[in-house]
Coordinates of N, CA and C in Angstrom, one line a residue:
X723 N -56.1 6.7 95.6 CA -54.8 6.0 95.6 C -53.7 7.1 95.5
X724 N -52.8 6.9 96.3 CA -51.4 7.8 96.0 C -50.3 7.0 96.0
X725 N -49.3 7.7 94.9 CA -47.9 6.8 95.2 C -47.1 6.8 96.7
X726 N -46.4 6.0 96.8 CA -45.7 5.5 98.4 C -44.7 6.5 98.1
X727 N -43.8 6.8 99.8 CA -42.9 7.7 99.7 C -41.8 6.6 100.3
X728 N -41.1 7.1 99.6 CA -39.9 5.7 99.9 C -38.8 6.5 101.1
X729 N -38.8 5.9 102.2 CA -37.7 6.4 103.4 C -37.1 5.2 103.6
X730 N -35.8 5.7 104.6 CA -34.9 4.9 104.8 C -35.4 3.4 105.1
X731 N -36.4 3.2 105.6 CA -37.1 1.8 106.1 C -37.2 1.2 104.5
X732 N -37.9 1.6 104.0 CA -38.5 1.6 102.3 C -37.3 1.1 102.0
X733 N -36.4 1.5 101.8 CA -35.2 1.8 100.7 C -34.4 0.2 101.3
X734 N -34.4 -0.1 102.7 CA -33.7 -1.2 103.1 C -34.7 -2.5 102.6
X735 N -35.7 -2.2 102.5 CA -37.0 -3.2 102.2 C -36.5 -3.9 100.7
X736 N -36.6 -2.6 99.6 CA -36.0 -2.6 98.8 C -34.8 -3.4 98.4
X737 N -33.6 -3.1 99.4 CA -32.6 -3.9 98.9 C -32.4 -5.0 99.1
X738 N -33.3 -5.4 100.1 CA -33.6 -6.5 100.9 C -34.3 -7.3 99.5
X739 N -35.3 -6.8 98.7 CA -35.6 -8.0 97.9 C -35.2 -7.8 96.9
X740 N -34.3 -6.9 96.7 CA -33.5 -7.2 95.0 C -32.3 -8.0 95.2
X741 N -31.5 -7.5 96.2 CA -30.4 -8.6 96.4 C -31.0 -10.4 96.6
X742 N -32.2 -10.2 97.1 CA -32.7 -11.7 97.2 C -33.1 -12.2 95.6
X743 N -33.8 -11.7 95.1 CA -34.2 -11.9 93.9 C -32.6 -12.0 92.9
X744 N -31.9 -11.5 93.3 CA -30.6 -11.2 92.2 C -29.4 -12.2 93.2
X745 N -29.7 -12.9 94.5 CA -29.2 -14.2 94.9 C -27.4 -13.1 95.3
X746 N -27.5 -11.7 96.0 CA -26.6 -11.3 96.4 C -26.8 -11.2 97.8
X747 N -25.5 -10.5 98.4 CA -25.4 -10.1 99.6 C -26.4 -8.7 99.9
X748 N -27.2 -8.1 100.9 CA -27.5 -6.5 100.1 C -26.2 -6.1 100.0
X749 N -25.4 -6.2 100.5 CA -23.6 -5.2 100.8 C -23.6 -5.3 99.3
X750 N -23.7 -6.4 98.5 CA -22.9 -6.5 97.4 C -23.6 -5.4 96.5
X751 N -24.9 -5.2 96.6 CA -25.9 -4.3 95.6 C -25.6 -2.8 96.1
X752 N -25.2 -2.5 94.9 CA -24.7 -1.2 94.6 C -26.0 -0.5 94.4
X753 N -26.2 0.9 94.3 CA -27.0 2.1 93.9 C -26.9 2.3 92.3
X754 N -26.3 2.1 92.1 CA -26.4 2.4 90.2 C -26.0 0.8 89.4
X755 N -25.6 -0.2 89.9 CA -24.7 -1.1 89.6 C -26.3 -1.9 88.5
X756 N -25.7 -2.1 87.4 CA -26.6 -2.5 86.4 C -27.0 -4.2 86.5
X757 N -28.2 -4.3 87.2 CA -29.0 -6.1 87.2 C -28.2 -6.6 86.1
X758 N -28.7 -6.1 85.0 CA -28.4 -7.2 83.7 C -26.5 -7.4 83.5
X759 N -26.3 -6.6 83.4 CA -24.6 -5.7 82.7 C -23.9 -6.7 83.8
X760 N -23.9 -6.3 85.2 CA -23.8 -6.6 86.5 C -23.5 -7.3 87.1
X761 N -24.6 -8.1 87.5 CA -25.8 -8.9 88.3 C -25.9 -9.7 87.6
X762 N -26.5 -10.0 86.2 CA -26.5 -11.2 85.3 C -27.9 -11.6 85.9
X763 N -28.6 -10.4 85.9 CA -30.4 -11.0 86.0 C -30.8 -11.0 84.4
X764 N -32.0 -11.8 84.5 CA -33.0 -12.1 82.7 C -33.9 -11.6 83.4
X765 N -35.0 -11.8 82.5 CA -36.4 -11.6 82.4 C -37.2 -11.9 83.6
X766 N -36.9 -13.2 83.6 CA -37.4 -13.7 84.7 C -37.0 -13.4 86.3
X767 N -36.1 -13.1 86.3 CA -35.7 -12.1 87.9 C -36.3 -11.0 88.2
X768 N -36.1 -9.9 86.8 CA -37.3 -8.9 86.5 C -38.7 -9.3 87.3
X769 N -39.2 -9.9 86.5 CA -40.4 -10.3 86.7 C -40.7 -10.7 88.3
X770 N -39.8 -11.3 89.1 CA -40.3 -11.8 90.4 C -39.8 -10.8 91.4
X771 N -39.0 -9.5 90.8 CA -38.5 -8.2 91.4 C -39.8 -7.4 91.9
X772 N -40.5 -7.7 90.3 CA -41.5 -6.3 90.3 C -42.9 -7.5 91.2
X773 N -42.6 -8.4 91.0 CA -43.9 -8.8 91.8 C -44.1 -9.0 93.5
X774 N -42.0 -8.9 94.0 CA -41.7 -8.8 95.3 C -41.9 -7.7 95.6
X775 N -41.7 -6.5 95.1 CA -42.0 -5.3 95.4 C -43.6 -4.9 95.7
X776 N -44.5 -5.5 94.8 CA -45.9 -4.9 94.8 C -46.3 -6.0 95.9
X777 N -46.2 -6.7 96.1 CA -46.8 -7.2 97.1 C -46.4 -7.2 98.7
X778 N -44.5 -6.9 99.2 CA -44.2 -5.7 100.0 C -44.7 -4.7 100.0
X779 N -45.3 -4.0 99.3 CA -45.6 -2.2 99.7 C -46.9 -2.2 99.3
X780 N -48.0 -3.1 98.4 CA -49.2 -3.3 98.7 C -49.4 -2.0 97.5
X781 N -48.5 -2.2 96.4 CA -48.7 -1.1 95.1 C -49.2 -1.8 93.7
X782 N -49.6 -1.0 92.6 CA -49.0 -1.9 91.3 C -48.2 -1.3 90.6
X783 N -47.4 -1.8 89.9 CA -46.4 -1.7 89.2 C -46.9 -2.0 87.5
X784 N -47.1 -0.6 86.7 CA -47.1 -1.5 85.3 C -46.0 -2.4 84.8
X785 N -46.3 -3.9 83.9 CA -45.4 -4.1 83.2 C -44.6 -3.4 82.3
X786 N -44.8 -2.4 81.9 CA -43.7 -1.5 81.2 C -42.8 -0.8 82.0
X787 N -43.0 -0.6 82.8 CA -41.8 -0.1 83.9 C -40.9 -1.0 84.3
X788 N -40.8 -1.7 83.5 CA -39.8 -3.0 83.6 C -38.5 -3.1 83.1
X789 N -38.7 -1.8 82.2 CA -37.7 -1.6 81.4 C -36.8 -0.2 82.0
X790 N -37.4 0.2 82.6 CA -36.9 1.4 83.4 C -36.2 0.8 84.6
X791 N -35.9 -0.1 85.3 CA -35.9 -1.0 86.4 C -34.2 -1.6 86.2
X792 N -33.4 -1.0 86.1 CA -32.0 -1.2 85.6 C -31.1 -1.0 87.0
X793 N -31.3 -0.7 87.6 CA -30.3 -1.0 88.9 C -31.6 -0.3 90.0
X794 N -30.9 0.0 91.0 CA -31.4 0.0 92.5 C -32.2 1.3 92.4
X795 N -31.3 2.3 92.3 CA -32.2 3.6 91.9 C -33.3 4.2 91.2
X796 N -33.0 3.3 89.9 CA -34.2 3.4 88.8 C -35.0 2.8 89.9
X797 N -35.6 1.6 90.6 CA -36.4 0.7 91.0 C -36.7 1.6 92.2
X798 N -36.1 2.8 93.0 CA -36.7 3.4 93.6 C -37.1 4.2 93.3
X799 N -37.2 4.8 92.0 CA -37.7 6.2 91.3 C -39.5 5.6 91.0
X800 N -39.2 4.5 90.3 CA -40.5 3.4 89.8 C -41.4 3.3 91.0
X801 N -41.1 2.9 92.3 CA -41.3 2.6 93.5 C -42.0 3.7 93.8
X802 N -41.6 5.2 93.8 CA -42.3 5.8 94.0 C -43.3 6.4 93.1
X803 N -43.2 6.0 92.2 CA -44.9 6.5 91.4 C -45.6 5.5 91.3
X804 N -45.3 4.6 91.7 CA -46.5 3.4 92.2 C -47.1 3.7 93.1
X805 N -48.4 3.2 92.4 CA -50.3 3.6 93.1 C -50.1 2.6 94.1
X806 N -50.8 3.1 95.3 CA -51.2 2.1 96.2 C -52.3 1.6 96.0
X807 N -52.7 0.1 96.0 CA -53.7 -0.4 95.6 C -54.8 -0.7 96.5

């Protein structure tokens, strides 16, 4: 198993399911712009973030990395130390 390398394709993939999970435009989703502060995501958006993700890119994601997962950049830093499964 190795972690994914996230490129431009990756990265649009990416914003492609957090703006969906977070019910934005991608344009509106900023690179640092904070889910919770922000966005006005809970737990539960969290949760269907990290499970859009692992099943897009065919990784796992621990549930403690959940808490690291604070805007777009954290979630691609996370993204890339995710095992492929």
């Amino acid at each position: 198993m190795s972690a994914i390398t996230i490129d431009t394709a990756a990265e649009d993939k990416v914003r492609e399911i957090l703006a969906n999970s977070l019910d934005l435009d991608g344009e509106e989703l900023t690179r640092t712009g904070l889910f919770v502060d922000e966005y006005g995501a809970d737990s539960l958006c969290a949760i269907e973030m990290l499970s859009a993700l692992e099943v897009a890119f065919g990784v796992t994601i621990e549930q403690d990395e959940l808490q690291n997962m604070i805007h777009f950049e954290a979630v691609l830093e996370v993204l890339s130390r995710a095992e492929s499964r």
